[in-house]
PDB file of C-alpha atoms in Angstrom:
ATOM      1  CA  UNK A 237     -25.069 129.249 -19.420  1.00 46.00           C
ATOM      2  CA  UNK A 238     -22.078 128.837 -17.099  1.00 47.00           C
ATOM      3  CA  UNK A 239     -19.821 131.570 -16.143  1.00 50.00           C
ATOM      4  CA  UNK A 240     -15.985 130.842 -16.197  1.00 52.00           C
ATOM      5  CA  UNK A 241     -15.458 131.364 -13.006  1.00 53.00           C
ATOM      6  CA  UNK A 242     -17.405 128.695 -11.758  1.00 54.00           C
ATOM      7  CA  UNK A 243     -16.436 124.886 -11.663  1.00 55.00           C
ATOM      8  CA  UNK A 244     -18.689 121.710 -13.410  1.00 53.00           C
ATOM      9  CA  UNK A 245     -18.106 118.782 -11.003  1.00 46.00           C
ATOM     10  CA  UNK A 246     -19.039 115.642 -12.908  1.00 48.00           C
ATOM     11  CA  UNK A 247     -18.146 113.113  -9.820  1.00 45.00           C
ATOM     12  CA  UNK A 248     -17.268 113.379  -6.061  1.00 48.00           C
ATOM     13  CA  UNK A 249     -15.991 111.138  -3.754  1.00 49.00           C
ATOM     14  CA  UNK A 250     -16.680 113.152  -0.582  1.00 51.00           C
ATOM     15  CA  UNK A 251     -19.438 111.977   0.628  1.00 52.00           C
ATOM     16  CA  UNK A 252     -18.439 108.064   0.034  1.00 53.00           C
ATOM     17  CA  UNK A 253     -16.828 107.312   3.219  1.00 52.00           C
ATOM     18  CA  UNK A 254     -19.759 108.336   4.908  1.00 53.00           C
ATOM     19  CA  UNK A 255     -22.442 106.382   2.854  1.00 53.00           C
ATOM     20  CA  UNK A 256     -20.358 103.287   3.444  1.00 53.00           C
ATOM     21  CA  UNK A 257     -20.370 103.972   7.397  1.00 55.00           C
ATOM     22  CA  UNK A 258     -24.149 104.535   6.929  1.00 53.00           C
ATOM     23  CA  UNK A 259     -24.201 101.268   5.286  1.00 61.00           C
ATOM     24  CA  UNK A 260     -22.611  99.660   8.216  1.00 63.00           C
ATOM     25  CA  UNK A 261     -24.095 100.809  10.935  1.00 73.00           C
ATOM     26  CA  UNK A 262     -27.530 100.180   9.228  1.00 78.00           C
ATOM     27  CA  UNK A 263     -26.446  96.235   8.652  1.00 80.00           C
ATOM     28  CA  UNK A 264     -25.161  96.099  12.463  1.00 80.00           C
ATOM     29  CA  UNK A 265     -28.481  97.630  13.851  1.00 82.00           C
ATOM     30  CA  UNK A 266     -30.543  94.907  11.672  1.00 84.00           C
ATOM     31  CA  UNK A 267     -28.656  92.154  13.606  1.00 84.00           C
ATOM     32  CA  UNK A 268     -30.281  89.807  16.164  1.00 88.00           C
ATOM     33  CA  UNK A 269     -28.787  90.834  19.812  1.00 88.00           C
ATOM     34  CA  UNK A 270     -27.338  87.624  20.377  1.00 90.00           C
ATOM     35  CA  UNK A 271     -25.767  87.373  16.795  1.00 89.00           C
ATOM     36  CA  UNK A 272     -24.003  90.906  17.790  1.00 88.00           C
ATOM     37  CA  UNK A 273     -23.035  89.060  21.279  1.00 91.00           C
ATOM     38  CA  UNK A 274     -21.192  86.638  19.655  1.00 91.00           C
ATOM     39  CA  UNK A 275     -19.046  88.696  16.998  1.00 90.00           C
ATOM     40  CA  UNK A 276     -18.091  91.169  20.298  1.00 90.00           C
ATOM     41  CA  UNK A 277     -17.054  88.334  22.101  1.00 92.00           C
ATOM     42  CA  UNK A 278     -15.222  86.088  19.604  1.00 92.00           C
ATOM     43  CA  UNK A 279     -13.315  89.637  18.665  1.00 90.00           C
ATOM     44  CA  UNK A 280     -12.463  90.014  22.509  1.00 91.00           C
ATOM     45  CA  UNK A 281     -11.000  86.609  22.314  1.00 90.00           C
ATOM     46  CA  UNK A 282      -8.997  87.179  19.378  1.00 90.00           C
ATOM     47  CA  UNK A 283      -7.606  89.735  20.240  1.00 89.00           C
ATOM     48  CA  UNK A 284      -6.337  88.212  23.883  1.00 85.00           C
ATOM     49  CA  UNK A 285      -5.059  85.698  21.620  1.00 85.00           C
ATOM     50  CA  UNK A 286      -3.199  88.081  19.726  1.00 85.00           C
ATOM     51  CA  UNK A 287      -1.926  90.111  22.611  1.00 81.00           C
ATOM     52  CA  UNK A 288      -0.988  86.798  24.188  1.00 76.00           C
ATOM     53  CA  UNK A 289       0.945  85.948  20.845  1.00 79.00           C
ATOM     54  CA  UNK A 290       2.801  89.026  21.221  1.00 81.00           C
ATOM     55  CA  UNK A 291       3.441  89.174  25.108  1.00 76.00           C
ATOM     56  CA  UNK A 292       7.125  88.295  25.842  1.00 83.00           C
ATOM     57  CA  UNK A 293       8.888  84.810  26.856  1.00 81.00           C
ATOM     58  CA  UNK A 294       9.546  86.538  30.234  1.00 85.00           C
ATOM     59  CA  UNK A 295       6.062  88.006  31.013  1.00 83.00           C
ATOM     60  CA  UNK A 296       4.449  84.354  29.699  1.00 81.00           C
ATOM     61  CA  UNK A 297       6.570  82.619  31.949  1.00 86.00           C
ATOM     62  CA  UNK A 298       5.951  84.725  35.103  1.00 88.00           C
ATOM     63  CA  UNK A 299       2.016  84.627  34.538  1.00 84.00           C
ATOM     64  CA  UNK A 300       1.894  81.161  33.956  1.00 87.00           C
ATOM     65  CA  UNK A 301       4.075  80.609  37.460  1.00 90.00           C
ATOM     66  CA  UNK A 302       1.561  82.793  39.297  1.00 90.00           C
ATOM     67  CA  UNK A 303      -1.439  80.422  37.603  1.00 88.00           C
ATOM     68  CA  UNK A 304       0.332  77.336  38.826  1.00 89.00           C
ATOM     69  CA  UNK A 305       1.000  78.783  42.413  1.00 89.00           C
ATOM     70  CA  UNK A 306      -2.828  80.038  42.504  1.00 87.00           C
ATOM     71  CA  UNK A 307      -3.834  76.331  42.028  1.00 86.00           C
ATOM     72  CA  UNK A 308      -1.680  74.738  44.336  1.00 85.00           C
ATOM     73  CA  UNK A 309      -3.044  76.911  47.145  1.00 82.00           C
ATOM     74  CA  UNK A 310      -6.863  75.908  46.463  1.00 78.00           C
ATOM     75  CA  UNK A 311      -5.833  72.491  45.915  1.00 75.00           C
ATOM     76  CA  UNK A 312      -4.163  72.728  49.876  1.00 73.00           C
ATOM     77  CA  UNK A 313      -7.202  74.721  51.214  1.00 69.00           C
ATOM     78  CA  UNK A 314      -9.769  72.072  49.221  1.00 66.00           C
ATOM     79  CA  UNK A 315      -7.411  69.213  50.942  1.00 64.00           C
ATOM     80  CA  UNK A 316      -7.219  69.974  54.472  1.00 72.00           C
ATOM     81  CA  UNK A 317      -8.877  68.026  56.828  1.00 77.00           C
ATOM     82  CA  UNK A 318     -10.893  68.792  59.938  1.00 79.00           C
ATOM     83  CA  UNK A 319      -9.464  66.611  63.209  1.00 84.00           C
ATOM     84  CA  UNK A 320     -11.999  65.003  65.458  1.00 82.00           C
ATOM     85  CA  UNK A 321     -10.616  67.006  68.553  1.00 84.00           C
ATOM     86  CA  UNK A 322      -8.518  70.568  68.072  1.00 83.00           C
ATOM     87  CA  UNK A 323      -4.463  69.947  68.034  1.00 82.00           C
ATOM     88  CA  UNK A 324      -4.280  71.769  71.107  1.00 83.00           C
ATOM     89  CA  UNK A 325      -7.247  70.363  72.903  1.00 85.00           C
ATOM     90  CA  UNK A 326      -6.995  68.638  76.435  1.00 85.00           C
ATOM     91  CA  UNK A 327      -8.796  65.886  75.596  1.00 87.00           C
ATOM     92  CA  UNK A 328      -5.858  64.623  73.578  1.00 89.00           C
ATOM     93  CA  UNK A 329      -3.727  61.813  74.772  1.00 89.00           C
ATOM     94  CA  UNK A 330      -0.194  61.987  75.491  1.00 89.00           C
ATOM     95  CA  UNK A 331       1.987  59.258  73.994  1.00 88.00           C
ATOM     96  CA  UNK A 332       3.328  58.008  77.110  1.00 88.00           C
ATOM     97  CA  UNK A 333      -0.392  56.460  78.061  1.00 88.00           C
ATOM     98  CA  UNK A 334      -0.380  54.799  74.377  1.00 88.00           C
ATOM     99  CA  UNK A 335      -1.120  50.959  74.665  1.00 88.00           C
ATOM    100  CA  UNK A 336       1.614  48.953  72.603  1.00 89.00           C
ATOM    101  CA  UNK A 337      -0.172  46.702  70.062  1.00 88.00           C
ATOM    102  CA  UNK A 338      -3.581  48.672  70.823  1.00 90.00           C
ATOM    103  CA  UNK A 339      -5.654  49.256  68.297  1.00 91.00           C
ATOM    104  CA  UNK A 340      -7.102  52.840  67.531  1.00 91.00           C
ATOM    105  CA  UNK A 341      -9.465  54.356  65.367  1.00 92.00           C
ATOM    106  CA  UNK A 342      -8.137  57.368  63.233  1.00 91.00           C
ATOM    107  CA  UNK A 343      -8.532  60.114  60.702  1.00 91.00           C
ATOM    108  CA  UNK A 344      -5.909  60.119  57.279  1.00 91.00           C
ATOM    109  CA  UNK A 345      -4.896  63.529  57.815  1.00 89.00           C
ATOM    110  CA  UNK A 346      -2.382  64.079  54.950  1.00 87.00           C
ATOM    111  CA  UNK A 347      -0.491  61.457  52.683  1.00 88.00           C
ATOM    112  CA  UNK A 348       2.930  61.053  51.982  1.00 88.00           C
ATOM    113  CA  UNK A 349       5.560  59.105  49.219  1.00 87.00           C
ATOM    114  CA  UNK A 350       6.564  56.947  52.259  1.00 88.00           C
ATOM    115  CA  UNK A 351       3.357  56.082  53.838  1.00 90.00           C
ATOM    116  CA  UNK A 352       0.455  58.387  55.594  1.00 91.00           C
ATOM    117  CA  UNK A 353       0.018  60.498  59.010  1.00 92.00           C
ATOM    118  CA  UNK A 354      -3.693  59.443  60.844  1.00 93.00           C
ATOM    119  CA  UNK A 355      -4.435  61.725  63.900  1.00 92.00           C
ATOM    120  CA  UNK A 356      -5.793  59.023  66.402  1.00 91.00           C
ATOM    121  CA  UNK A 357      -6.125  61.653  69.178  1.00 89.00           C
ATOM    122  CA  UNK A 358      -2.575  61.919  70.809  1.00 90.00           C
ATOM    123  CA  UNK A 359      -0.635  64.568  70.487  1.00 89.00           C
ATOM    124  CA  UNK A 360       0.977  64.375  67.507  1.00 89.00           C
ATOM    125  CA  UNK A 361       0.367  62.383  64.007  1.00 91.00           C
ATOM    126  CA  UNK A 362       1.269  58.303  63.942  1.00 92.00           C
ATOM    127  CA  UNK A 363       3.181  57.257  60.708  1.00 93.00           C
ATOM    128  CA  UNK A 364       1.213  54.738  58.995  1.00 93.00           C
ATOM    129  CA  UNK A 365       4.460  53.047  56.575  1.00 91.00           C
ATOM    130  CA  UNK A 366       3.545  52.229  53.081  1.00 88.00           C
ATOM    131  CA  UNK A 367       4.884  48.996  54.125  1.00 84.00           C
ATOM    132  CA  UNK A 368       2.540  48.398  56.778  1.00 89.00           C
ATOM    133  CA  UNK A 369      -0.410  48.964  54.832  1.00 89.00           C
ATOM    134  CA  UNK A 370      -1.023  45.341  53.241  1.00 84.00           C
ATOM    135  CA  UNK A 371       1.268  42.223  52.034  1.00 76.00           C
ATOM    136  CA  UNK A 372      -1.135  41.060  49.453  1.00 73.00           C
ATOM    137  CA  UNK A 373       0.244  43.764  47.139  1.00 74.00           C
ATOM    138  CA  UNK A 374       3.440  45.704  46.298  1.00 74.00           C
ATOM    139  CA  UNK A 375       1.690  49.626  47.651  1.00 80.00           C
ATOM    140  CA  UNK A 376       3.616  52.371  45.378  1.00 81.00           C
ATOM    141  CA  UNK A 377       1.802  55.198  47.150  1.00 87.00           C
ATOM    142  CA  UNK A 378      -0.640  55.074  49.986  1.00 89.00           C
ATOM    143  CA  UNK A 379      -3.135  57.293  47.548  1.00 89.00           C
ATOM    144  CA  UNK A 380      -3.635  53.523  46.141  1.00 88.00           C
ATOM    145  CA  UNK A 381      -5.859  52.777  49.826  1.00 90.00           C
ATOM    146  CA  UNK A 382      -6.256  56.394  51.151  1.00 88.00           C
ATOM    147  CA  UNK A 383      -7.489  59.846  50.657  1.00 87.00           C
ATOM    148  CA  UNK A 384      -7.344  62.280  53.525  1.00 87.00           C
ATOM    149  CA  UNK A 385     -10.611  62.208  55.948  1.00 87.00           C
ATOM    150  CA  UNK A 386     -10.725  58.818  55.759  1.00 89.00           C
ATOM    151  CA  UNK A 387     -10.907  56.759  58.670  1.00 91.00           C
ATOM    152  CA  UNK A 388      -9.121  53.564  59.393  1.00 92.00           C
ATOM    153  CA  UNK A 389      -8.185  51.522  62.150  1.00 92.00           C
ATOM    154  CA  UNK A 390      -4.645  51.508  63.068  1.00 93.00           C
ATOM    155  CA  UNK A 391      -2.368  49.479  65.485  1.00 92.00           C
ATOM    156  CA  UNK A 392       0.540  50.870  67.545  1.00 92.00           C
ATOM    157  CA  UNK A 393       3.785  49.334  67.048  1.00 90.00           C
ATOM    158  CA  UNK A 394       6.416  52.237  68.791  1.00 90.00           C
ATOM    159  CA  UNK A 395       5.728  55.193  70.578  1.00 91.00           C
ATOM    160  CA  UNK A 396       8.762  57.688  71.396  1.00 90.00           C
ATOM    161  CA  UNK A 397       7.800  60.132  73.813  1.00 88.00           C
ATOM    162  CA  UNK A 398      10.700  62.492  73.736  1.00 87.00           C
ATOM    163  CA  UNK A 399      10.746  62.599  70.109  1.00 87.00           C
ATOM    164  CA  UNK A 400       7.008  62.731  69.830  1.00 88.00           C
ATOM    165  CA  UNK A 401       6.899  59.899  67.365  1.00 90.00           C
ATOM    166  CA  UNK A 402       4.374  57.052  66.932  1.00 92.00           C
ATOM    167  CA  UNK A 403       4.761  54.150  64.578  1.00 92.00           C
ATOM    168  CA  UNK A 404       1.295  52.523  63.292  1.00 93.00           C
ATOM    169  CA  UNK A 405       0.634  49.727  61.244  1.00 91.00           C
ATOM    170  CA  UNK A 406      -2.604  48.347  59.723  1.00 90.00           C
ATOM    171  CA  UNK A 407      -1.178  44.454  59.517  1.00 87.00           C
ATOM    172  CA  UNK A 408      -2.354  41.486  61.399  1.00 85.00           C
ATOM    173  CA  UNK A 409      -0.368  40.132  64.321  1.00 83.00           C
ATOM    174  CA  UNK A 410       0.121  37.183  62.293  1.00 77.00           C
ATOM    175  CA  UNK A 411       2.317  38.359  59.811  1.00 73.00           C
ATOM    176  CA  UNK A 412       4.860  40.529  62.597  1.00 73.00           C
ATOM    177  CA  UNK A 413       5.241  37.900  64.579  1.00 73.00           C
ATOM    178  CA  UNK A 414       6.313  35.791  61.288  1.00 70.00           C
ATOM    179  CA  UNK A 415       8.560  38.861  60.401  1.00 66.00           C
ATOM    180  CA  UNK A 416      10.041  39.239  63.541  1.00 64.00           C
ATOM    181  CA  UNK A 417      10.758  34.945  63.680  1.00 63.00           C
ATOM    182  CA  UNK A 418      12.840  35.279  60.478  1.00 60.00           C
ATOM    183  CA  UNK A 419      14.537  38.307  62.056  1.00 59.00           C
ATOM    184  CA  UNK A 420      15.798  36.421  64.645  1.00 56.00           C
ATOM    185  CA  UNK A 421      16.791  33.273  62.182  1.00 57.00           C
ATOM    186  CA  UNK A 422      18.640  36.037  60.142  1.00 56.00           C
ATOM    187  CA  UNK A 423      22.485  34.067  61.547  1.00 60.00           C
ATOM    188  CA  UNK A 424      21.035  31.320  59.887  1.00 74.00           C
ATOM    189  CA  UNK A 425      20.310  32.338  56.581  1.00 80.00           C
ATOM    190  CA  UNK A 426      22.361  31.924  53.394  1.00 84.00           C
ATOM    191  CA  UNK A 427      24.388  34.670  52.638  1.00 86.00           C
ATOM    192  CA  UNK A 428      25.244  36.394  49.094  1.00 86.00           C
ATOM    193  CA  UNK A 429      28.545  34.979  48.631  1.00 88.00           C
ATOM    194  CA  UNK A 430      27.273  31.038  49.199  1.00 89.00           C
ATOM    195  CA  UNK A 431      24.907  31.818  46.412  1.00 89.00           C
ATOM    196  CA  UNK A 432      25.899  30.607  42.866  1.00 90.00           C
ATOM    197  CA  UNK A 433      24.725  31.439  39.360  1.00 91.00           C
ATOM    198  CA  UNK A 434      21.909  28.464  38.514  1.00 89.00           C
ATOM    199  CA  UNK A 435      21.214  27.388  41.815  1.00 90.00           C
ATOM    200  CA  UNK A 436      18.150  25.728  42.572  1.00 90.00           C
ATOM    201  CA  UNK A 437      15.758  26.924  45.239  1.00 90.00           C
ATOM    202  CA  UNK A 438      12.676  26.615  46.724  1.00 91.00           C
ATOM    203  CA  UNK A 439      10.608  30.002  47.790  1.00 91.00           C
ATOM    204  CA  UNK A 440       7.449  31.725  48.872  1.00 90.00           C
ATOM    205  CA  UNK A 441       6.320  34.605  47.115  1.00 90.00           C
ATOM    206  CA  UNK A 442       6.430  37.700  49.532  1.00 85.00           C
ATOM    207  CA  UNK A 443       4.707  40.527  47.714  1.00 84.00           C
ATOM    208  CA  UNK A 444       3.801  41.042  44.319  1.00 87.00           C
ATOM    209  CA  UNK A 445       4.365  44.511  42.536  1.00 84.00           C
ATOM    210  CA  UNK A 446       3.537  45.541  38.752  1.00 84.00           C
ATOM    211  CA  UNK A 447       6.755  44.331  37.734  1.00 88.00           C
ATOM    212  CA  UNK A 448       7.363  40.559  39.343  1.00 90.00           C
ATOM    213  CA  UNK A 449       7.377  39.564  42.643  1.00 90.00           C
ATOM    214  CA  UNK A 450       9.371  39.316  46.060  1.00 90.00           C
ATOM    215  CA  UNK A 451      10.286  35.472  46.767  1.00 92.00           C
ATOM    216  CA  UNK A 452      11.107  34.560  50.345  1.00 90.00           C
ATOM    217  CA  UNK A 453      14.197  32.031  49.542  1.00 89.00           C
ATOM    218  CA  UNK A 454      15.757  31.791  52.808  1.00 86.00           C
ATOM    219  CA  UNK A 455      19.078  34.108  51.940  1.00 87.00           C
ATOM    220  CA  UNK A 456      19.574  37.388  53.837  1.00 85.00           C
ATOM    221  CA  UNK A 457      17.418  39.046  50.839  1.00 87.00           C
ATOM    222  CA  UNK A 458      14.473  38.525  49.042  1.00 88.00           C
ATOM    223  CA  UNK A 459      14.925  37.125  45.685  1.00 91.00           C
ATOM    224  CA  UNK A 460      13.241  39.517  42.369  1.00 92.00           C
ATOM    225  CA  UNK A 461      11.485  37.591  40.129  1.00 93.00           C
ATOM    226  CA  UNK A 462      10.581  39.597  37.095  1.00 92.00           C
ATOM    227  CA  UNK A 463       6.845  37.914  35.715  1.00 91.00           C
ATOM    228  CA  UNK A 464       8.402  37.667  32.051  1.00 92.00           C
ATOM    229  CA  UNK A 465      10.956  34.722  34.084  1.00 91.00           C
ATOM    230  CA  UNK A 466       7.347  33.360  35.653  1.00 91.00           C
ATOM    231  CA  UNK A 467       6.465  29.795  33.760  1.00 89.00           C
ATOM    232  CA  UNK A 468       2.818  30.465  33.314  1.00 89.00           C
ATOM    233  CA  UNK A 469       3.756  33.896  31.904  1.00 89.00           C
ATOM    234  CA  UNK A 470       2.046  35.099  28.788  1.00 87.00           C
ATOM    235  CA  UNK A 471       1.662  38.469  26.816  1.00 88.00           C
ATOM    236  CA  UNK A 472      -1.354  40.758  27.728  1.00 85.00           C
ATOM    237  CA  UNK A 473      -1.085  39.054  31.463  1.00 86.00           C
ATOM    238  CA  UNK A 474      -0.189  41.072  34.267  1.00 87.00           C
ATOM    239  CA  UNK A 475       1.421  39.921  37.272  1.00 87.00           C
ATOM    240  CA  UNK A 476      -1.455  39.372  39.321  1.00 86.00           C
ATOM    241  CA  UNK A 477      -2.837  37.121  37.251  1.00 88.00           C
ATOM    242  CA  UNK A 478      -0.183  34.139  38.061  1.00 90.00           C
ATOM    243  CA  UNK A 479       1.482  35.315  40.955  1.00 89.00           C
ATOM    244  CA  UNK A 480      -0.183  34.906  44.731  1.00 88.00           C
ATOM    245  CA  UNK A 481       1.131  35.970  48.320  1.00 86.00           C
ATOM    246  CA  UNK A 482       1.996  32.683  49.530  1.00 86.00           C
ATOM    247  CA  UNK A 483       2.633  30.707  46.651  1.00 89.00           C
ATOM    248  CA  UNK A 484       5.250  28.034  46.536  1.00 91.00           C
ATOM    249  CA  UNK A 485       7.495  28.338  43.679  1.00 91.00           C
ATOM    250  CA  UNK A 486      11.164  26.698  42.206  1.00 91.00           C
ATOM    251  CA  UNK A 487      13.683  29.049  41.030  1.00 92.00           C
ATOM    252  CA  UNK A 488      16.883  29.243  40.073  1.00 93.00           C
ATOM    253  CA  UNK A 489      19.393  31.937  40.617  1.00 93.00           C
ATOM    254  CA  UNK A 490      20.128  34.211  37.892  1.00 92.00           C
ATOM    255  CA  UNK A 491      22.305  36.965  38.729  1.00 92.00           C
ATOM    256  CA  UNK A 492      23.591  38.391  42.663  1.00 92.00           C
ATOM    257  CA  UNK A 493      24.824  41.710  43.121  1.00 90.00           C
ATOM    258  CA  UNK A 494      26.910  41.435  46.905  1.00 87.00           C
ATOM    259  CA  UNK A 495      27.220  45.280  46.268  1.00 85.00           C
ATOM    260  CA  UNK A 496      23.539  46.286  45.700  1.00 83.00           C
ATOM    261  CA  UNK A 497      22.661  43.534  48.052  1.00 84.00           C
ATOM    262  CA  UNK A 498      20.442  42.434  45.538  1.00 89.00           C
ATOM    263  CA  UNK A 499      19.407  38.768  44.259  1.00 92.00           C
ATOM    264  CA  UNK A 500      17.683  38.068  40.936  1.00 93.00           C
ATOM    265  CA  UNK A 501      15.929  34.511  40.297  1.00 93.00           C
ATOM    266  CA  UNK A 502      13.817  32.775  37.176  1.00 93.00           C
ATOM    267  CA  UNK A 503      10.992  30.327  37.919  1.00 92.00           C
ATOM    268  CA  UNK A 504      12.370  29.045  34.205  1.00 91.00           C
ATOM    269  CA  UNK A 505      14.800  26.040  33.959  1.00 89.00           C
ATOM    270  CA  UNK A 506      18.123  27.476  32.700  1.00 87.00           C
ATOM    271  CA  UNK A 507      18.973  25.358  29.110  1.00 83.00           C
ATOM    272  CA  UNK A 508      22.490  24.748  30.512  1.00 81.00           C
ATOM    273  CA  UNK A 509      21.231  22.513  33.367  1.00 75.00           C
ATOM    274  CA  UNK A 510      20.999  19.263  31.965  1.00 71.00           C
ATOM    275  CA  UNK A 511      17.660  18.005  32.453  1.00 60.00           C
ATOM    276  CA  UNK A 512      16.103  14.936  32.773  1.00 54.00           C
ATOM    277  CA  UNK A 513      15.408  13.849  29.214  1.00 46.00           C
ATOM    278  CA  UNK A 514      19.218  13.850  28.420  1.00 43.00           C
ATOM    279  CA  UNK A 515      20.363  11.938  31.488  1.00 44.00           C
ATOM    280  CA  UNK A 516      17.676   8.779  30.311  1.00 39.00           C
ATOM    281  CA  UNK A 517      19.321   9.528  26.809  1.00 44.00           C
ATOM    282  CA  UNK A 518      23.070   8.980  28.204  1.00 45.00           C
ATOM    283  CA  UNK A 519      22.035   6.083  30.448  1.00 47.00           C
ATOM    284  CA  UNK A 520      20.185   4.652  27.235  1.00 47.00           C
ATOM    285  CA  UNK A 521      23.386   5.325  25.065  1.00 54.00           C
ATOM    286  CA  UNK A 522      26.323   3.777  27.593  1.00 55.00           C
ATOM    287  CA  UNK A 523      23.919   0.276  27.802  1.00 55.00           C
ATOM    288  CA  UNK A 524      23.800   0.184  24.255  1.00 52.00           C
TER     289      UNK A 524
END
């Protein structure tokens, strides 16, 4: 029989805590290694989530600039291209022995919104204009025709010695010498303020860009011909499709901006021009 002095404990949690640890660490140790991989590494990740959730606007902001100024200097180093001689070498030419309208072979050193530099082994880099690329299309960026390290043959159009500048261009004589003929004809050619709204004209298309097309109409600008004011337009074509360097086209004048310099043109017979069909119908009407 019990004394009084001594306690009957009928339940105790004490030992709970640690049975349920036990319990634990036994069902961890029975799991396959690369199950246990997983749950460590999906916790890692949720918990840089969660610290990530947590970080401040200002911190976020900072690390994120640091990311973006990390790429931009492998995307330079991946970029850079080797030259065929050294920029300091002596085998380099000096721009005062360039030919004129000689034709070189080159390397696309680095591209530009206004055109690309080739290193055809003078001194310094020739500007290749995103204008003198090609005619047959309207070039938005020379990355259309060039990546850097690519090598193209270029012709030499200027060359300024004191200002180490050299002009290149990748178009056939043909075409400058065409250029340079309406240049000269440029007294001669109709001027903004003789143009009127619905005048008729007659025009080569120029260049053709995403948009429409650049019609040679004899004026002291190009005419704009958007493709929706083409005839043969129709939805899901593009441009290309109807439009051609060299095509002969009618147009009409639809708007001219004398400020902007600008002059806009539809290959589409304006309805207020009275047409054919209605002058039979008059001459049919007065003789009867």
């Amino acid at each position: 029989m019990a004394s009084n002095d001594e306690e009957t404990v009928l339940y105790s949690d004490a030992g709970e805590g640690q049975s349920k640890n036990f319990s634990k660490d036994k069902r961890w140790a029975s799991l396959n290694p690369t199950v246990k991989a997983r749950i460590v590494k999906e916790g890692q990740e949720r918990a840089i989530r969660n610290k990530k959730k947590r970080e401040p606007a200002a911190n976020k902001k900072r690390r994120m600039l640091m990311h973006y100024k990390k790429a931009m200097i492998e995307n330079k180093k991946m970029s850079r291209v080797t030259r065929p001689l050294a920029p300091n070498s002596d085998q380099r030419m000096k721009l005062k022995d360039i030919v004129i309208g000689e034709t070189y072979n080159g390397t696309v050193i680095s591209l530009t919104d206004f055109g690309a530099y080739v290193d055809v082994g003078t001194e310094c880099d020739g500007l290749l204009h995103v204008s003198q690329i090609t005619r047959s299309e309207f070039v938005e960026h020379p990355r259309q025709f060039f990546s850097p390290g690519d090598i193209v043959d270029v012709r030499v159009t200027r060359v300024n010695p004191g200002l180490k500048k050299m002009q290149l261009t990748m178009l056939p004589e043909h075409i400058l010498e065409e250029e340079d003929e309406e240049e000269e004809d440029f007294e001669e050619r109709i001027s903004l303020e003789e143009l009127a709204i619905d005048d008729e004209l007659w025009g080569e298309i120029k260049r053709v860009t995403s948009f429409g097309a650049y019609v040679e109409l004899g004026a002291i600008e190009q005419g704009w011909l958007h493709f929706m004011d083409h005839p043969e337009f129709e939805y899901g074509s593009k441009p290309r499709d109807f439009m051609k360097v060299g095509d002969r086209i009618r147009c009409w004048v639809s708007n001219v901006e004398i400020d902007m310099q600008r002059i806009k043109i539809t290959a589409n017979r304006p309805n207020n021009l009275p047409g054919p069909k209605r002058e039979i119908q008059r001459l049919f009407d007065e003789e009867y």
